[in-house]
């Protein structure tokens, strides 16, 4: 971490001008053991359904949630394009999709859709 602090002092910027970001950079260097750690950006999209849709207040039925996850996973969604442009991994999470996410490349939390919020 001392090497990371020394590196921060050598950068062309007023000391401390990046605030918490400088502390985070030093912490990350300590955690990874690298003065200049390399990170892989990730975009996480968590999807779930709730019971409010059954009351007719949603513009789309619950079936659309699983379809949107499939669209994102196929690379055809806006978030997929943005993640690709940022060279970020796209991580899809089924946090309670009513239609299920079987056959999709996503992390399943094992949560059931809520009945009412």
Coordinates of N, CA and C in Angstrom, one line a residue:
X1 N 0.8 -1.2 0.0 CA 0.0 0.0 0.0 C 0.9 1.3 0.0
X2 N 2.1 1.1 0.6 CA 3.0 2.3 0.6 C 3.3 2.7 -0.8
X3 N 3.6 1.6 -1.7 CA 3.9 1.9 -3.1 C 2.7 2.6 -3.8
X4 N 1.5 2.2 -3.5 CA 0.4 2.8 -4.1 C 0.2 4.3 -3.7
X5 N 0.5 4.5 -2.4 CA 0.4 5.9 -1.9 C 1.5 6.8 -2.6
X6 N 2.7 6.2 -2.7 CA 3.8 6.9 -3.4 C 3.4 7.2 -4.8
X7 N 2.8 6.2 -5.5 CA 2.3 6.5 -6.9 C 1.3 7.6 -7.0
X8 N 0.4 7.6 -6.0 CA -0.6 8.7 -6.0 C 0.1 10.1 -5.9
X9 N 1.1 10.1 -5.1 CA 1.9 11.4 -4.9 C 2.6 11.8 -6.2
X10 N 2.9 10.9 -7.1 CA 3.6 11.2 -8.3 C 2.7 11.7 -9.5
X11 N 1.4 11.4 -9.3 CA 0.5 11.7 -10.4 C 0.3 13.3 -10.5
X12 N 0.1 13.7 -11.8 CA -0.1 15.1 -12.0 C -1.5 15.6 -11.7
X13 N -1.7 15.9 -10.4 CA -3.0 16.4 -9.9 C -2.7 16.9 -8.5
X14 N -3.5 17.8 -8.0 CA -3.3 18.2 -6.6 C -3.5 17.1 -5.7
X15 N -2.7 16.9 -4.7 CA -2.9 15.8 -3.7 C -4.3 15.9 -3.1
X16 N -4.9 14.7 -3.1 CA -6.2 14.6 -2.5 C -7.4 15.1 -3.3
X17 N -7.1 15.6 -4.5 CA -8.1 16.2 -5.4 C -9.2 15.2 -5.8
X18 N -8.9 13.9 -5.8 CA -9.8 12.9 -6.2 C -10.6 12.3 -5.0
X19 N -10.3 12.9 -3.9 CA -11.1 12.5 -2.7 C -11.0 11.0 -2.4
X20 N -12.2 10.5 -2.1 CA -12.3 9.0 -1.8 C -11.8 8.1 -2.8
X21 N -11.8 8.5 -4.1 CA -11.3 7.7 -5.1 C -9.8 7.3 -4.9
X22 N -9.0 8.3 -4.4 CA -7.6 8.0 -4.1 C -7.5 7.0 -3.0
X23 N -8.3 7.1 -2.0 CA -8.3 6.1 -0.9 C -8.7 4.7 -1.4
X24 N -9.6 4.7 -2.3 CA -10.1 3.4 -2.9 C -9.0 2.8 -3.7
X25 N -8.3 3.6 -4.5 CA -7.2 3.1 -5.3 C -6.1 2.5 -4.4
X26 N -5.7 3.1 -3.3 CA -4.7 2.6 -2.4 C -5.2 1.3 -1.7
X27 N -6.5 1.3 -1.3 CA -7.1 0.1 -0.7 C -7.1 -1.1 -1.7
X28 N -7.5 -0.8 -3.0 CA -7.5 -1.9 -4.0 C -6.1 -2.4 -4.3
X29 N -5.1 -1.5 -4.3 CA -3.7 -2.0 -4.4 C -3.3 -2.9 -3.3
X30 N -3.7 -2.6 -2.1 CA -3.4 -3.4 -0.9 C -4.1 -4.8 -1.0
X31 N -5.3 -4.8 -1.4 CA -6.1 -6.0 -1.5 C -5.5 -6.9 -2.6
X32 N -5.2 -6.4 -3.8 CA -4.7 -7.2 -4.9 C -3.2 -7.4 -4.8
X33 N -2.5 -6.7 -4.0 CA -1.0 -6.8 -3.9 C -0.3 -6.3 -5.1
X34 N -1.0 -5.4 -5.9 CA -0.4 -4.8 -7.1 C -0.5 -3.3 -7.0
X35 N 0.6 -2.6 -7.2 CA 0.6 -1.1 -7.2 C -0.4 -0.5 -8.2
X36 N -0.5 -1.2 -9.3 CA -1.4 -0.8 -10.4 C -2.3 -1.9 -10.8
X37 N -3.4 -2.2 -10.0 CA -4.2 -3.3 -10.2 C -5.0 -3.1 -11.5
X38 N -5.3 -4.3 -12.2 CA -6.1 -4.2 -13.4 C -7.5 -4.8 -13.0
X39 N -8.5 -4.0 -13.4 CA -9.9 -4.4 -13.1 C -10.7 -4.8 -14.3
X40 N -11.7 -5.6 -14.1 CA -12.6 -6.0 -15.2 C -14.0 -5.4 -14.8
X41 N -14.4 -4.5 -15.6 CA -15.7 -3.8 -15.3 C -16.9 -4.9 -15.5
X42 N -17.9 -4.7 -14.7 CA -19.1 -5.6 -14.8 C -20.3 -4.7 -14.7
X43 N -21.3 -5.1 -15.6 CA -22.6 -4.5 -15.5 C -23.6 -5.6 -15.0
X44 N -24.2 -5.3 -13.9 CA -25.1 -6.4 -13.3 C -26.5 -5.9 -13.5
X45 N -27.3 -6.8 -14.1 CA -28.8 -6.5 -14.3 C -29.5 -7.6 -13.5
X46 N -30.2 -7.1 -12.4 CA -31.0 -8.1 -11.6 C -32.5 -7.9 -12.0
X47 N -33.2 -9.0 -12.3 CA -34.6 -8.9 -12.7 C -35.5 -9.7 -11.8
X48 N -36.6 -9.2 -11.5 CA -37.6 -9.9 -10.7 C -39.0 -9.4 -11.0
X49 N -40.0 -10.2 -10.6 CA -41.4 -9.8 -10.8 C -42.0 -9.6 -9.4
X50 N -43.1 -8.9 -9.4 CA -43.9 -8.7 -8.2 C -45.4 -8.8 -8.5
X51 N -46.2 -8.9 -7.5 CA -47.6 -9.1 -7.6 C -48.4 -7.9 -8.1
X52 N -47.8 -6.7 -8.2 CA -48.5 -5.6 -8.6 C -49.0 -5.7 -10.0
X53 N -48.2 -6.4 -10.9 CA -48.6 -6.5 -12.3 C -50.0 -7.1 -12.4
X54 N -50.4 -8.0 -11.5 CA -51.7 -8.7 -11.5 C -52.8 -7.7 -11.3
X55 N -52.5 -6.6 -10.7 CA -53.5 -5.6 -10.5 C -53.8 -4.6 -11.6
X56 N -53.1 -4.9 -12.7 CA -53.3 -4.1 -13.9 C -52.7 -2.8 -14.0
X57 N -51.7 -2.5 -13.1 CA -51.0 -1.2 -13.1 C -49.7 -1.2 -13.9
X58 N -49.3 -2.3 -14.4 CA -48.0 -2.3 -15.1 C -48.3 -2.3 -16.6
X59 N -47.4 -1.6 -17.3 CA -47.6 -1.5 -18.8 C -47.3 -2.8 -19.5
X60 N -46.6 -3.7 -18.9 CA -46.3 -5.0 -19.5 C -46.6 -6.2 -18.6
X61 N -46.9 -7.3 -19.1 CA -47.2 -8.5 -18.3 C -45.9 -9.1 -17.7
X62 N -46.0 -9.9 -16.7 CA -44.8 -10.5 -16.1 C -44.0 -11.3 -17.1
X63 N -44.6 -11.9 -18.1 CA -43.8 -12.7 -19.1 C -42.7 -11.9 -19.8
X64 N -42.9 -10.6 -19.8 CA -41.9 -9.8 -20.5 C -40.5 -9.8 -19.7
X65 N -40.6 -10.0 -18.4 CA -39.3 -10.0 -17.6 C -38.3 -11.0 -18.1
X66 N -38.8 -12.3 -18.3 CA -37.9 -13.3 -18.7 C -37.5 -13.1 -20.2
X67 N -38.4 -12.5 -21.0 CA -38.0 -12.2 -22.4 C -36.9 -11.1 -22.4
X68 N -37.0 -10.1 -21.5 CA -36.0 -9.1 -21.5 C -34.6 -9.7 -21.1
X69 N -34.6 -10.6 -20.1 CA -33.4 -11.2 -19.7 C -32.8 -12.0 -20.9
X70 N -33.6 -12.7 -21.7 CA -33.2 -13.4 -22.9 C -32.6 -12.4 -23.9
X71 N -33.2 -11.3 -24.1 CA -32.8 -10.3 -25.0 C -31.4 -9.7 -24.6
X72 N -31.3 -9.4 -23.3 CA -30.0 -8.9 -22.8 C -28.9 -10.0 -23.0
X73 N -29.2 -11.2 -22.7 CA -28.3 -12.3 -22.8 C -27.8 -12.6 -24.2
X74 N -28.7 -12.3 -25.2 CA -28.4 -12.5 -26.6 C -27.5 -11.3 -27.2
X75 N -27.4 -10.3 -26.4 CA -26.6 -9.1 -26.9 C -27.4 -8.1 -27.6
X76 N -28.8 -8.3 -27.6 CA -29.6 -7.4 -28.4 C -30.3 -6.3 -27.6
X77 N -30.0 -6.2 -26.4 CA -30.5 -5.1 -25.5 C -29.6 -3.9 -25.5
X78 N -30.2 -2.8 -25.1 CA -29.4 -1.5 -25.0 C -28.3 -1.7 -23.9
X79 N -28.6 -2.4 -22.8 CA -27.7 -2.5 -21.8 C -26.5 -3.5 -22.2
X80 N -26.8 -4.4 -23.1 CA -25.8 -5.3 -23.7 C -24.8 -4.5 -24.5
X81 N -25.4 -3.6 -25.3 CA -24.6 -2.7 -26.2 C -23.7 -1.8 -25.3
X82 N -24.2 -1.2 -24.3 CA -23.5 -0.3 -23.4 C -22.4 -1.1 -22.7
X83 N -22.7 -2.3 -22.2 CA -21.6 -3.1 -21.5 C -20.5 -3.4 -22.5
X84 N -20.9 -3.8 -23.7 CA -19.9 -4.1 -24.7 C -19.0 -2.9 -25.1
X85 N -19.6 -1.7 -25.2 CA -18.9 -0.5 -25.5 C -17.9 -0.2 -24.4
X86 N -18.2 -0.5 -23.2 CA -17.3 -0.3 -22.0 C -16.4 -1.4 -21.8
X87 N -16.4 -2.5 -22.6 CA -15.6 -3.7 -22.4 C -15.9 -4.3 -21.1
X88 N -17.2 -4.2 -20.7 CA -17.6 -4.8 -19.4 C -18.3 -6.1 -19.5
X89 N -18.1 -7.0 -18.6 CA -18.9 -8.2 -18.5 C -20.3 -7.9 -18.2
X90 N -21.3 -8.5 -18.8 CA -22.7 -8.4 -18.5 C -23.1 -9.6 -17.7
X91 N -23.5 -9.3 -16.4 CA -24.0 -10.4 -15.5 C -25.5 -10.2 -15.3
X92 N -26.2 -11.3 -15.7 CA -27.6 -11.3 -15.5 C -28.0 -12.0 -14.3
X93 N -28.9 -11.5 -13.5 CA -29.3 -12.2 -12.3 C -30.9 -12.3 -12.2
X94 N -31.3 -13.6 -12.0 CA -32.7 -13.9 -11.8 C -32.9 -13.8 -10.3
X95 N -33.5 -12.6 -9.9 CA -33.8 -12.4 -8.5 C -35.3 -12.6 -8.2
X96 N -35.9 -13.5 -9.0 CA -37.3 -13.8 -8.8 C -38.2 -13.5 -10.0
X97 N -37.8 -14.1 -11.1 CA -38.5 -13.9 -12.4 C -39.6 -14.9 -12.4
X98 N -40.9 -14.4 -12.6 CA -42.0 -15.3 -12.6 C -42.0 -16.3 -13.7
X99 N -41.6 -15.9 -14.9 CA -41.5 -16.8 -16.0 C -40.3 -17.8 -16.0
X100 N -39.5 -17.6 -15.0 CA -38.3 -18.5 -14.9 C -37.2 -18.1 -15.9
X101 N -36.0 -18.5 -15.6 CA -34.9 -18.2 -16.5 C -34.1 -19.4 -17.0
X102 N -34.8 -20.5 -17.0 CA -34.2 -21.8 -17.5 C -33.7 -21.6 -18.9
X103 N -32.5 -22.1 -19.2 CA -32.0 -22.0 -20.5 C -31.2 -20.7 -20.8
X104 N -31.3 -19.7 -19.8 CA -30.6 -18.5 -19.9 C -29.3 -18.5 -19.1
X105 N -28.2 -17.9 -19.6 CA -27.0 -17.8 -18.9 C -27.1 -16.7 -17.9
X106 N -27.6 -17.0 -16.7 CA -27.7 -16.0 -15.7 C -27.5 -16.7 -14.3
X107 N -27.3 -15.8 -13.3 CA -27.1 -16.3 -11.9 C -28.5 -16.3 -11.4
X108 N -28.9 -17.5 -10.8 CA -30.2 -17.7 -10.2 C -30.1 -17.6 -8.7
X109 N -30.8 -16.7 -8.1 CA -30.7 -16.5 -6.6 C -31.6 -17.5 -5.9
X110 N -32.5 -18.1 -6.6 CA -33.4 -19.1 -5.9 C -34.6 -18.4 -5.2
X111 N -34.8 -17.1 -5.5 CA -35.9 -16.3 -4.9 C -37.1 -16.5 -5.8
X112 N -38.3 -16.5 -5.1 CA -39.6 -16.6 -5.8 C -40.0 -15.1 -6.0
X113 N -40.8 -14.9 -7.1 CA -41.4 -13.6 -7.2 C -42.2 -13.2 -6.0
X114 N -42.2 -11.9 -5.7 CA -43.1 -11.5 -4.5 C -44.5 -11.5 -5.0
X115 N -45.4 -11.7 -4.0 CA -46.8 -11.7 -4.4 C -47.4 -10.4 -4.4
X116 N -47.0 -9.5 -3.6 CA -47.5 -8.1 -3.6 C -46.6 -7.2 -2.9
X117 N -46.4 -6.0 -3.4 CA -45.6 -5.0 -2.8 C -46.4 -3.8 -2.5

